[in-house]
Coordinates of C-alpha atoms in Angstrom, one line a residue:
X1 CA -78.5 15.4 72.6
X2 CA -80.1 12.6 75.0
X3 CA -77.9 11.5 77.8
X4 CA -77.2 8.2 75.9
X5 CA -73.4 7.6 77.7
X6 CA -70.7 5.8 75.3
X7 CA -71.5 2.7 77.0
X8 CA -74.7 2.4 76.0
X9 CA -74.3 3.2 72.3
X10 CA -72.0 0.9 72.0
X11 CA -74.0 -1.9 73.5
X12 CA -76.8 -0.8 71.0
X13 CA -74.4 -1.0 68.3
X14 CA -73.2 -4.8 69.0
X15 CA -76.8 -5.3 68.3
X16 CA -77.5 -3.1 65.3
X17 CA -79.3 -5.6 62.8
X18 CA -81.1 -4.0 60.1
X19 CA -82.4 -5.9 56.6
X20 CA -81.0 -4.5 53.5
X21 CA -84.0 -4.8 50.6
X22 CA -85.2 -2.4 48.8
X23 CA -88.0 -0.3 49.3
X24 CA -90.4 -0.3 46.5
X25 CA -94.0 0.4 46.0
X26 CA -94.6 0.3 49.9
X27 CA -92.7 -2.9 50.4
X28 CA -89.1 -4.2 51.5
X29 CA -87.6 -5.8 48.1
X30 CA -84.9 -8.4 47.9
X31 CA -84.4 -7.7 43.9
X32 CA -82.1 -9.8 42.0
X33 CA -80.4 -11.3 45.2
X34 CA -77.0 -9.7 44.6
X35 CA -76.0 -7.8 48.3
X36 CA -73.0 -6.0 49.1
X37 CA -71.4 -4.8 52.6
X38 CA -71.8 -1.7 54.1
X39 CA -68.5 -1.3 56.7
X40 CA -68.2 1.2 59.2
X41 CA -65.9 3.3 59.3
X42 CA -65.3 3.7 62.8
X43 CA -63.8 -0.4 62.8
X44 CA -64.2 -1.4 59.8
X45 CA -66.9 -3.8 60.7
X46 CA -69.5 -4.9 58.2
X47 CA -72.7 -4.1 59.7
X48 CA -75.1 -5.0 57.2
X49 CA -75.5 -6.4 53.4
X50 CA -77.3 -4.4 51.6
X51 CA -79.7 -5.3 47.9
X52 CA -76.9 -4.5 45.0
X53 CA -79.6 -3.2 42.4
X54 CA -79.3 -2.5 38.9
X55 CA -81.5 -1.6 36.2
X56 CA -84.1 -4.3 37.1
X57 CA -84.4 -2.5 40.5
X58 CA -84.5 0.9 39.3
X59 CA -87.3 -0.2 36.6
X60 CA -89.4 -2.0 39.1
X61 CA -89.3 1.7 41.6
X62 CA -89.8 3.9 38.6
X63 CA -92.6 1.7 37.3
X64 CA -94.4 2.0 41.0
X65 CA -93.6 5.5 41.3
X66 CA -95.1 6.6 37.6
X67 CA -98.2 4.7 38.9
X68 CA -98.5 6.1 42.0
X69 CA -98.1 9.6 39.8
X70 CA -100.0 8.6 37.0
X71 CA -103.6 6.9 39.1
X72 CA -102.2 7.4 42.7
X73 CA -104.1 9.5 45.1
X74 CA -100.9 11.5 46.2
X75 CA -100.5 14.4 43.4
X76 CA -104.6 14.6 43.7
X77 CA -104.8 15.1 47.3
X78 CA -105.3 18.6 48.8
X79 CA -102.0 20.7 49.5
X80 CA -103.1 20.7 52.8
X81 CA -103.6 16.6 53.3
X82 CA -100.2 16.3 51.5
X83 CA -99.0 18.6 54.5
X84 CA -100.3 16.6 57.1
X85 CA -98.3 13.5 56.0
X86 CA -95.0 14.8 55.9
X87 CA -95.8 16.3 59.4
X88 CA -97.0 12.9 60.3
X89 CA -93.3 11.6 59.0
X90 CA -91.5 14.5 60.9
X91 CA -92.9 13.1 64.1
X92 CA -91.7 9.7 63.2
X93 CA -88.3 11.0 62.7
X94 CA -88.4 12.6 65.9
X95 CA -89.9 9.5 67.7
X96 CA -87.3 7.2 66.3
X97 CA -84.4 10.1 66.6
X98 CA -82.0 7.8 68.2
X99 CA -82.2 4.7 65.6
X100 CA -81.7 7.0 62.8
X101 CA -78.5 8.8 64.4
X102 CA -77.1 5.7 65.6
X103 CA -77.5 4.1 61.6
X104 CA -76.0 7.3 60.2
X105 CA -72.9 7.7 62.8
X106 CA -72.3 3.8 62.0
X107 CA -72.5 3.7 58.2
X108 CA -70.5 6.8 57.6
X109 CA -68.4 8.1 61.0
X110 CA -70.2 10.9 61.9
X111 CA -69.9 11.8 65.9
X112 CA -73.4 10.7 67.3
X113 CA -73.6 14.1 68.7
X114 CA -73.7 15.4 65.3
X115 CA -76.1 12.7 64.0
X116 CA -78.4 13.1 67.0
X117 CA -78.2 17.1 67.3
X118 CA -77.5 18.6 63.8
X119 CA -78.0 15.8 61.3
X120 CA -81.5 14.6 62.6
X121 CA -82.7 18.0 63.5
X122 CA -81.8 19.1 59.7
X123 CA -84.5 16.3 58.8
X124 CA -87.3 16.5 60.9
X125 CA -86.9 20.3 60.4
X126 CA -86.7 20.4 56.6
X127 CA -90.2 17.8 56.9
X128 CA -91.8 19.9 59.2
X129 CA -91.2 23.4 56.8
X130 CA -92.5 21.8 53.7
X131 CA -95.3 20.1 55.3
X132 CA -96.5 23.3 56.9
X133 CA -95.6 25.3 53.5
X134 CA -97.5 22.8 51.2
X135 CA -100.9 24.5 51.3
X136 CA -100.0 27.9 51.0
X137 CA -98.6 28.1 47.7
X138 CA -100.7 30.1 45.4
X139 CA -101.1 30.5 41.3
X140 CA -101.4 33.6 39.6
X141 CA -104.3 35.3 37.6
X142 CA -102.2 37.6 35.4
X143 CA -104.1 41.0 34.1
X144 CA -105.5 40.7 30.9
X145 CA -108.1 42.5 28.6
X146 CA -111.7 42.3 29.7
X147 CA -112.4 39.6 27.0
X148 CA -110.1 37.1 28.9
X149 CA -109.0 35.3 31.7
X150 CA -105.5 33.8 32.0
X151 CA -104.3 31.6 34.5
X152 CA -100.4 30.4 35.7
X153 CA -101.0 27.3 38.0
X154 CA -97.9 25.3 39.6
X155 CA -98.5 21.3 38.7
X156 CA -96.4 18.8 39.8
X157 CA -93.3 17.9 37.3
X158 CA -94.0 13.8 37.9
X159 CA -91.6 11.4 38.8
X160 CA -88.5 12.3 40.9
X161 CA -85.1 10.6 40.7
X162 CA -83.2 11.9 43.6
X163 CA -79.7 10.9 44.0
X164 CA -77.6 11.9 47.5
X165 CA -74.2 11.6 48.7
X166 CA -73.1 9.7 52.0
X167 CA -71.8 12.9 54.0
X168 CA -75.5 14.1 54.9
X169 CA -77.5 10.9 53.8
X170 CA -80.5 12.3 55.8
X171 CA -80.5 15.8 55.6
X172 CA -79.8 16.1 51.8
X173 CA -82.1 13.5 51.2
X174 CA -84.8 15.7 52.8
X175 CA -83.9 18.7 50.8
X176 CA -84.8 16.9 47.6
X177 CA -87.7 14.2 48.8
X178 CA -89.4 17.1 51.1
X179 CA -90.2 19.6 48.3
X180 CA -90.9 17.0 45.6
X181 CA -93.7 15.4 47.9
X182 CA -95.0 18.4 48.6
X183 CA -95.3 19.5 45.3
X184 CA -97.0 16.6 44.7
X185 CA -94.6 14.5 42.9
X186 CA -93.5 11.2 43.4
X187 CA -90.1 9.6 44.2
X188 CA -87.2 7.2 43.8
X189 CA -84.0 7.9 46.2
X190 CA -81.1 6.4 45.0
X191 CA -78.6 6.6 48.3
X192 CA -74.7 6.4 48.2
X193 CA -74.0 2.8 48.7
X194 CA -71.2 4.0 51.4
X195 CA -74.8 4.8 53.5
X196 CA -77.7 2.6 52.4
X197 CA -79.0 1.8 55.6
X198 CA -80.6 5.6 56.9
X199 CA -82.2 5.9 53.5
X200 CA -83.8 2.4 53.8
X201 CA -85.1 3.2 57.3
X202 CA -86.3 6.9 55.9
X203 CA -88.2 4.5 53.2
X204 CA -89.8 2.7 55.4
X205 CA -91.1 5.5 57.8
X206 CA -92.8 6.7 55.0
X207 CA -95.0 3.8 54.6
X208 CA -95.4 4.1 57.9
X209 CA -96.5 6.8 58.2
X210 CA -99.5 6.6 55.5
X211 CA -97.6 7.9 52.7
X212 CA -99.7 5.8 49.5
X213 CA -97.5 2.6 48.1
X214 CA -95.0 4.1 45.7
X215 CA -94.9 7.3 46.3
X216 CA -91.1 7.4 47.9
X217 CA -89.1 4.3 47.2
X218 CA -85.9 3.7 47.7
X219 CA -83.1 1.7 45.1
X220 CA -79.9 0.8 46.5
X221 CA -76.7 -0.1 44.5
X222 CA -73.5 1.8 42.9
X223 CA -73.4 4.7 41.5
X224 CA -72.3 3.7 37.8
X225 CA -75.4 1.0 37.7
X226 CA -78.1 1.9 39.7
X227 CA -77.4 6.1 39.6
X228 CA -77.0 5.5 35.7
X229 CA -80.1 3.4 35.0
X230 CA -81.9 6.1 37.1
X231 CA -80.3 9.0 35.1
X232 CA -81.0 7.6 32.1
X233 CA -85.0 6.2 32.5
X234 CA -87.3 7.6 30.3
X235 CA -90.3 7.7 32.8
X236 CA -87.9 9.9 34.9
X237 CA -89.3 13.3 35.0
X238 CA -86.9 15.4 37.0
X239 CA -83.0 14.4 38.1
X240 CA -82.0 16.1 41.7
X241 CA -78.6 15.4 42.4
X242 CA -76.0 16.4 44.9
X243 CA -72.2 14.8 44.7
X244 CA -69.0 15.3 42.4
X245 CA -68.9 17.6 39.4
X246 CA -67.5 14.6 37.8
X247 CA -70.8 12.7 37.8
X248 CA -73.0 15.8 37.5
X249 CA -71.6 15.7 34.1
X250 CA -72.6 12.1 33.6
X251 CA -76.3 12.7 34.8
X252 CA -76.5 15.6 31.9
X253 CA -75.5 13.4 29.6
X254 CA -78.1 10.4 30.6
X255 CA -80.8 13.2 30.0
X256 CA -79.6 14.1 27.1
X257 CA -79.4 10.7 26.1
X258 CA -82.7 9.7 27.2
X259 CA -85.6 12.1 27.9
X260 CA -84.4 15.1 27.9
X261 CA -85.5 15.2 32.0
X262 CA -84.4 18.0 33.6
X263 CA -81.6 18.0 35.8
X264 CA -80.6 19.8 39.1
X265 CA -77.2 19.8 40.3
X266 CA -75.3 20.8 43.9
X267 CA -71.8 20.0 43.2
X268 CA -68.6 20.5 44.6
X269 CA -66.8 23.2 46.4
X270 CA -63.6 25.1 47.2
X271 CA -65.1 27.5 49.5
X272 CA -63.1 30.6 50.4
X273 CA -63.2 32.1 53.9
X274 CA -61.6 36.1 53.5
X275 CA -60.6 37.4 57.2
X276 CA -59.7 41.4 56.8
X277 CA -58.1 42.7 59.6
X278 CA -60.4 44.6 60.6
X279 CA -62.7 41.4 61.8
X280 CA -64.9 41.8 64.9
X281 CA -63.2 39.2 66.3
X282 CA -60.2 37.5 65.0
X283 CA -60.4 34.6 67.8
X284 CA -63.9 33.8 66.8
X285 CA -62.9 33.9 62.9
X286 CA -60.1 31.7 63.7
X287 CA -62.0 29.3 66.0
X288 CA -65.3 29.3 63.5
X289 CA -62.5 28.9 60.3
X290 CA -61.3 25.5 62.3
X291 CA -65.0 24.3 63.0
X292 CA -65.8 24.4 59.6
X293 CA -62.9 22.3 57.9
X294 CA -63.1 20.1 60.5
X295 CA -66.5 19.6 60.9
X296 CA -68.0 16.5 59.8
X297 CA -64.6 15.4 59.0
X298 CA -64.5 18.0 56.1
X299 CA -66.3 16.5 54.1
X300 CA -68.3 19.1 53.4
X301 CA -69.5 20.7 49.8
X302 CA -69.3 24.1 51.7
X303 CA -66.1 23.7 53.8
X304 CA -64.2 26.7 54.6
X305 CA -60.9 24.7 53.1
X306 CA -59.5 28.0 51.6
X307 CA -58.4 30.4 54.5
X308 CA -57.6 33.6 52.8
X309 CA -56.2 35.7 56.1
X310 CA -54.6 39.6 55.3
X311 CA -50.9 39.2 55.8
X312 CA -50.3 41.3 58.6
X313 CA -52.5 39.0 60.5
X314 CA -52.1 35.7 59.0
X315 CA -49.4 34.0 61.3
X316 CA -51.4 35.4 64.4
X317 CA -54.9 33.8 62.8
X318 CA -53.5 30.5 61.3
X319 CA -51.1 30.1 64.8
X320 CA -54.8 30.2 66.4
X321 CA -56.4 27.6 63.7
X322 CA -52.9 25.2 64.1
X323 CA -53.9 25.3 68.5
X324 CA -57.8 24.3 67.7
X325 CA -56.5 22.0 65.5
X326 CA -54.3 20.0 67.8
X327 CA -57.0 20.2 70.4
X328 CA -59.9 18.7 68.4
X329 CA -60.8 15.1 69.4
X330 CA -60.7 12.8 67.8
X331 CA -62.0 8.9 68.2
X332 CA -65.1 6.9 67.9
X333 CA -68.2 8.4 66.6
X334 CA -69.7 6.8 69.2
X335 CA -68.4 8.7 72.1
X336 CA -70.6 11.7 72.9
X337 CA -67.4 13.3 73.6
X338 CA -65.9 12.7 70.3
X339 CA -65.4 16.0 68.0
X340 CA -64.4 14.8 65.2
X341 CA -64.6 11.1 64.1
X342 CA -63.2 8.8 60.8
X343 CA -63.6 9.4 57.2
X344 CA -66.2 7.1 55.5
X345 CA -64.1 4.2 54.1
X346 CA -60.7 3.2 53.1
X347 CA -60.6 4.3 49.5
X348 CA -61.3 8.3 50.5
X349 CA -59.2 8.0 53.0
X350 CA -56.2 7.3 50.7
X351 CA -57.3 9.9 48.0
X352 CA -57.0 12.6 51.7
X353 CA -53.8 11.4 51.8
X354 CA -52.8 11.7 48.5
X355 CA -54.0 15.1 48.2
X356 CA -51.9 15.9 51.6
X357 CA -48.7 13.9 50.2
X358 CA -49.1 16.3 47.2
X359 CA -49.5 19.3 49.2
X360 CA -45.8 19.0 51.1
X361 CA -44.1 18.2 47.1
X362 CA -45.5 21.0 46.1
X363 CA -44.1 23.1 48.7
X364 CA -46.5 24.1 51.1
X365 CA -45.6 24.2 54.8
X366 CA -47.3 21.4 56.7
X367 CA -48.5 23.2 60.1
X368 CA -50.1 20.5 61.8
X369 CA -51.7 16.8 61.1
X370 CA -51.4 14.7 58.1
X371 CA -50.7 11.5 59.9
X372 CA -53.6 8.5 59.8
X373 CA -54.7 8.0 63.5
X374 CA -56.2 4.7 65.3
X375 CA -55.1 2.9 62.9
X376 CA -55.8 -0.3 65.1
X377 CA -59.2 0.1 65.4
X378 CA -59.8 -1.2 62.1
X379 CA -61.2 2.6 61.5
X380 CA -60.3 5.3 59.0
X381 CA -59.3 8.6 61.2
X382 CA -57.2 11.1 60.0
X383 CA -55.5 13.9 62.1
X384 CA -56.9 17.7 61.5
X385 CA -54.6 18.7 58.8
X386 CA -53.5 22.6 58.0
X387 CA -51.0 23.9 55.5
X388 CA -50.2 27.6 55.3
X389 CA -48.0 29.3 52.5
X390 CA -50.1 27.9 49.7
X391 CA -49.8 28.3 46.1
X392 CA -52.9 29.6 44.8
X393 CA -51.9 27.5 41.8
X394 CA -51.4 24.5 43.3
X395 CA -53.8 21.1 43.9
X396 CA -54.1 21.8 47.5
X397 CA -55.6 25.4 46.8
X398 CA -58.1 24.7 43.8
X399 CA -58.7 20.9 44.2
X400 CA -61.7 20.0 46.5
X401 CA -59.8 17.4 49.0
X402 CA -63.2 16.5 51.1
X403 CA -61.4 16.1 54.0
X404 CA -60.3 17.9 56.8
X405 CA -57.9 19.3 55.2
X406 CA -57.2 23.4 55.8
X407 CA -55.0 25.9 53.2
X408 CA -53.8 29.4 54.3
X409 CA -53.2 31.3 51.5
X410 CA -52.0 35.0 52.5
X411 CA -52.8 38.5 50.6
X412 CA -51.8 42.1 50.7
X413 CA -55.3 43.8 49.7
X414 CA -58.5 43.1 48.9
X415 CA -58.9 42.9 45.6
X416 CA -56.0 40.5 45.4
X417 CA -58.6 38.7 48.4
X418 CA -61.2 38.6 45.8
X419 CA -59.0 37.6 43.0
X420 CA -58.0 34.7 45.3
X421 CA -61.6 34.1 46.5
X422 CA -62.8 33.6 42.7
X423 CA -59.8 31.8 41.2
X424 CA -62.1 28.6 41.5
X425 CA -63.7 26.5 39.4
X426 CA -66.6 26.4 42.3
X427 CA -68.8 29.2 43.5
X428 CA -70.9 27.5 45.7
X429 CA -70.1 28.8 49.2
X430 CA -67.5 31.9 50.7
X431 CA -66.8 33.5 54.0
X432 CA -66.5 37.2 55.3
X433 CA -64.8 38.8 58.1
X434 CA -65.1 42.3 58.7
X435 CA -66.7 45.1 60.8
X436 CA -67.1 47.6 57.7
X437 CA -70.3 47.5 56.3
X438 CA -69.5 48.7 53.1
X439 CA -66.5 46.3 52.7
X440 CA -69.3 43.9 53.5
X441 CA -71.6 44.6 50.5
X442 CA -69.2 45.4 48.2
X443 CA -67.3 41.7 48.7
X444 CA -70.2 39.6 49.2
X445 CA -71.3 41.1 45.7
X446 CA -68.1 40.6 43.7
X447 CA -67.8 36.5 45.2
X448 CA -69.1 34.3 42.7
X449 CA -70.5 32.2 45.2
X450 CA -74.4 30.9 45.8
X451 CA -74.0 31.5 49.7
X452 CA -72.0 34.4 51.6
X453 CA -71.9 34.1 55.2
X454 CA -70.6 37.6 56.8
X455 CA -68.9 36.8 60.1
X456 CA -70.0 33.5 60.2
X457 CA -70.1 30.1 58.5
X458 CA -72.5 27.2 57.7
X459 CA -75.7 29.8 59.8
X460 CA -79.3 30.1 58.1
X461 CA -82.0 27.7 58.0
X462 CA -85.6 26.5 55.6
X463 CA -85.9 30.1 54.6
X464 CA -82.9 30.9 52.3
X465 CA -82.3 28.9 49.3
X466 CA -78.5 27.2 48.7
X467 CA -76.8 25.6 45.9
X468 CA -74.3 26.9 43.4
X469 CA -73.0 29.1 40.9
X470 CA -70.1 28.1 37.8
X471 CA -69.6 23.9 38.3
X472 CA -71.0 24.3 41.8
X473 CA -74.0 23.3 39.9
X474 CA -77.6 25.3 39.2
X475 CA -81.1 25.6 40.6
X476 CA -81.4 25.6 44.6
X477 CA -82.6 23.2 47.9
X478 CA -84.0 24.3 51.1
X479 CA -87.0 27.2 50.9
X480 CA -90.1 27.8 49.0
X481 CA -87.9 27.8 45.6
X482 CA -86.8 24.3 45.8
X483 CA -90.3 23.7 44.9
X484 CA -89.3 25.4 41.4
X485 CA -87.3 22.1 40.8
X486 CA -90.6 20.2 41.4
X487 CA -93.2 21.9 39.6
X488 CA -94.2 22.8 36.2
X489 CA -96.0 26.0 35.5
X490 CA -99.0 26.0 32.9
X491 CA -100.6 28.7 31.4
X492 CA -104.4 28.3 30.7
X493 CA -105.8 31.3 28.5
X494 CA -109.9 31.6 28.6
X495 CA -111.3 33.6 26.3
X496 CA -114.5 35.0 27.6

């Protein structure tokens, strides 16, 4: 993190301008005309208008991105060129580190120390991995009989819709525009229109960098007219998506509907986090079970939001999550000091709420938090929230709040642990305490979950895949199989 004092971001915020067109075909686009507001959360300032596109929009980027496909120079280059470019764009990132984590923490409330440190370093790193991994992907040259020669080559699948949420703009916009341009495929990033304004800029640095006109563009508008003219082109190749299983649905149906495209989901979560009692260390399970609700305001796919602690240690554990809880700080995203800062917007702030309002009718013990904080800011903070004796039948134990929003849920053995652990409709992430090894295999095994951290949470990095099992969604970002998403394979058979 630079030594940028509070001070100082704040002066560079009072004079945060940035233009809102499109980007399409190398260019900035003004589209229709129609704009709407992008407020920040931390005052609920407007701090830009933004191009409100529709199905015009989406037309126009598709059209330049099937041409840049179709006669462009990009899917013809040489893996290795192709790798050059995005290492080109990694260095811009890194370059221009500041003005992309200062846009980020203001569009959607992140702390700029998490924009700067974890958000920004999640781009430039996932640009860097595929632009060194580009050129060292190989086909295959199956054995056949001596009259024959078959061949399996990788091509790339065409045009890419890629459609991200606002809680990562940059990072999960990397794990789906990274791979596809390395794979040689072309692009059309349709950003959450609660954070417009990084995507725009990560449009733009593309051209700058010497990507050809076309290849990435970038559409901004809602989800139901922009996302659904996207979903449903028929010069759409390939649909990556990463949001609510709600709308995962609706982008199946748009393929079906349309073309039949492929589409790749990372949905929603519930995540389970099991501490046994006979953890390594039940203060770092208790202070890393904490950090992960309540990181990034929890909203988080992954978030730990289920606590599943062994009764004869759940007061001590949950007593420990209650004190981190109450000493978390929160406040303006701005402040390098801040630990926590405000949900994105008005409307999810409510639905927290809600979700916490619902918890106390339905019984559950209210530990700590609940309450709306700063409220005269203008901004939409929330206090850390826990709950402990949790029905596991309840809304607050299976419904995914997004929030910072923490349920203790108690049990008496393990299988009742894993009973508890799977009694989701998600599987996309789940947590592990203990120091038996065994107990280690054995659980990570029977959890119905695409990622298991083992005394740890949210660790790894390029080399492992994630994504989802059951309506956590299918196929996987981040390593060499995210190309899989990307790439067709064709089978050429020679007979000699």
């Amino acid at each position: 993190m630079p030594a940028v004092p509070h001070d100082e971001w704040l002066r560079r915020a009072k004079v945060f301008q940035l233009s809102g067109g499109h980007h399409i075909d190398g260019a900035e686009e003004a589209g229709a005309g129609a704009v709407f507001p992008v407020v920040s959360p931390r005052d609920g300032r407007v701090v830009a208008e933004v191009a409100d596109g529709g199905a015009a929009e989406v037309d126009a980027a598709v059209a330049a991105a099937r041409r840049a496909f179709d006669t462009g120079p990009w899917p013809r280059l040489a893996p290795a060129e192709r790798g050059r470019a995005l290492l080109r764009l990694a260095d811009l990132f890194e370059e221009r580190r500041e003005e992309l984590a200062l846009t980020v923490s203001l569009e959607m409330g992140k702390p700029i120390t998490d924009a700067h440190g974890i958000e920004l370093r999640a781009l430039v790193t996932t640009f860097r991995w595929y632009g060194q991994l580009a050129d060292k992907l190989t086909d295959e040259s199956p054995h056949t009989a001596p009259d024959a020669l078959a061949l399996v080559t990788r091509e790339p699948a065409g045009v890419v819709g890629a459609v991200v949420p606002w809680n990562f703009p940059l990072t999960l916009a990397g794990w789906k525009v990274a791979p596809a341009l390395a794979a040689g495929c072309t692009v059309v990033l349709k950003p959450s229109e609660n954070s417009p304004l990084s995507a725009l800029l990560l449009g733009r640095m593309a051209t700058e960098a010497g990507l050809p006109p076309g290849v990435l563009n970038v559409v901004t508008g809602d989800g139901p007219t922009a996302g659904t003219a996207l979903g449903r082109h028929p010069d759409v190749d390939v649909l990556a998506f990463t949001g609510s299983t709600a709308v995962g649905r609706h982008f199946l149906r748009h393929a079906a509907d349309s073309n039949l495209k492929r589409v790749w989901l990372e949905l929603g979560g519930k995540s389970p986090n099991i501490v046994l009692p006979d953890a390594p260390d039940l203060d770092r399970a208790a202070a890393t079970a904490a950090w992960g609700v309540f990181f990034n305001q929890g909203e988080m796919c992954t978030a730990p939001s289920r606590l599943l602690v062994h009764s004869s240690i759940a007061e001590q554990v949950t007593e420990a999550v209650v004190r981190r809880a109450r000493e978390l700080r929160v406040g303006d995203p701005l402040d390098p000091e801040t630990e926590m800062g405000a949900l994105v917007g008005r409307a999810h702030l409510d639905r927290v709420r809600d979700h916490i309002r619902h918890g106390v009718d339905e019984g559950a013990r209210l530990r700590t938090g609940g309450d709306r904080l700063l409220a005269e800011t203008g901004g939409t903070y929330l206090e850390p929230t826990v709950f402990d004796r949790v029905d596991p039948a309840s809304r607050l134990a299976r419904e995914e709040i997004f929030g910072p929003v923490l349920s203790v849920l108690a049990f008496d053995d393990l299988d009742e642990a894993v009973r508890l652990a799977n009694a989701t409709e998600y599987g996309l992430a789940a947590g592990l305490w203990t120091s038996d090894l065994s107990t280690a295999h054995r659980v990570s095994r029977a959890l119905k979950a695409g990622t298991v951290w083992v005394n740890c949470y949210e660790e790894g990095d390029l080399t492992v895949p994630f994504g989802g099992m059951k309506q956590s969604g299918n196929g996987r970002d981040k390593s060499a199989h995210a190309l899989e998403k990307y790439t067709e394979l064709k089978t050429t058979w020679i007979q000699l």
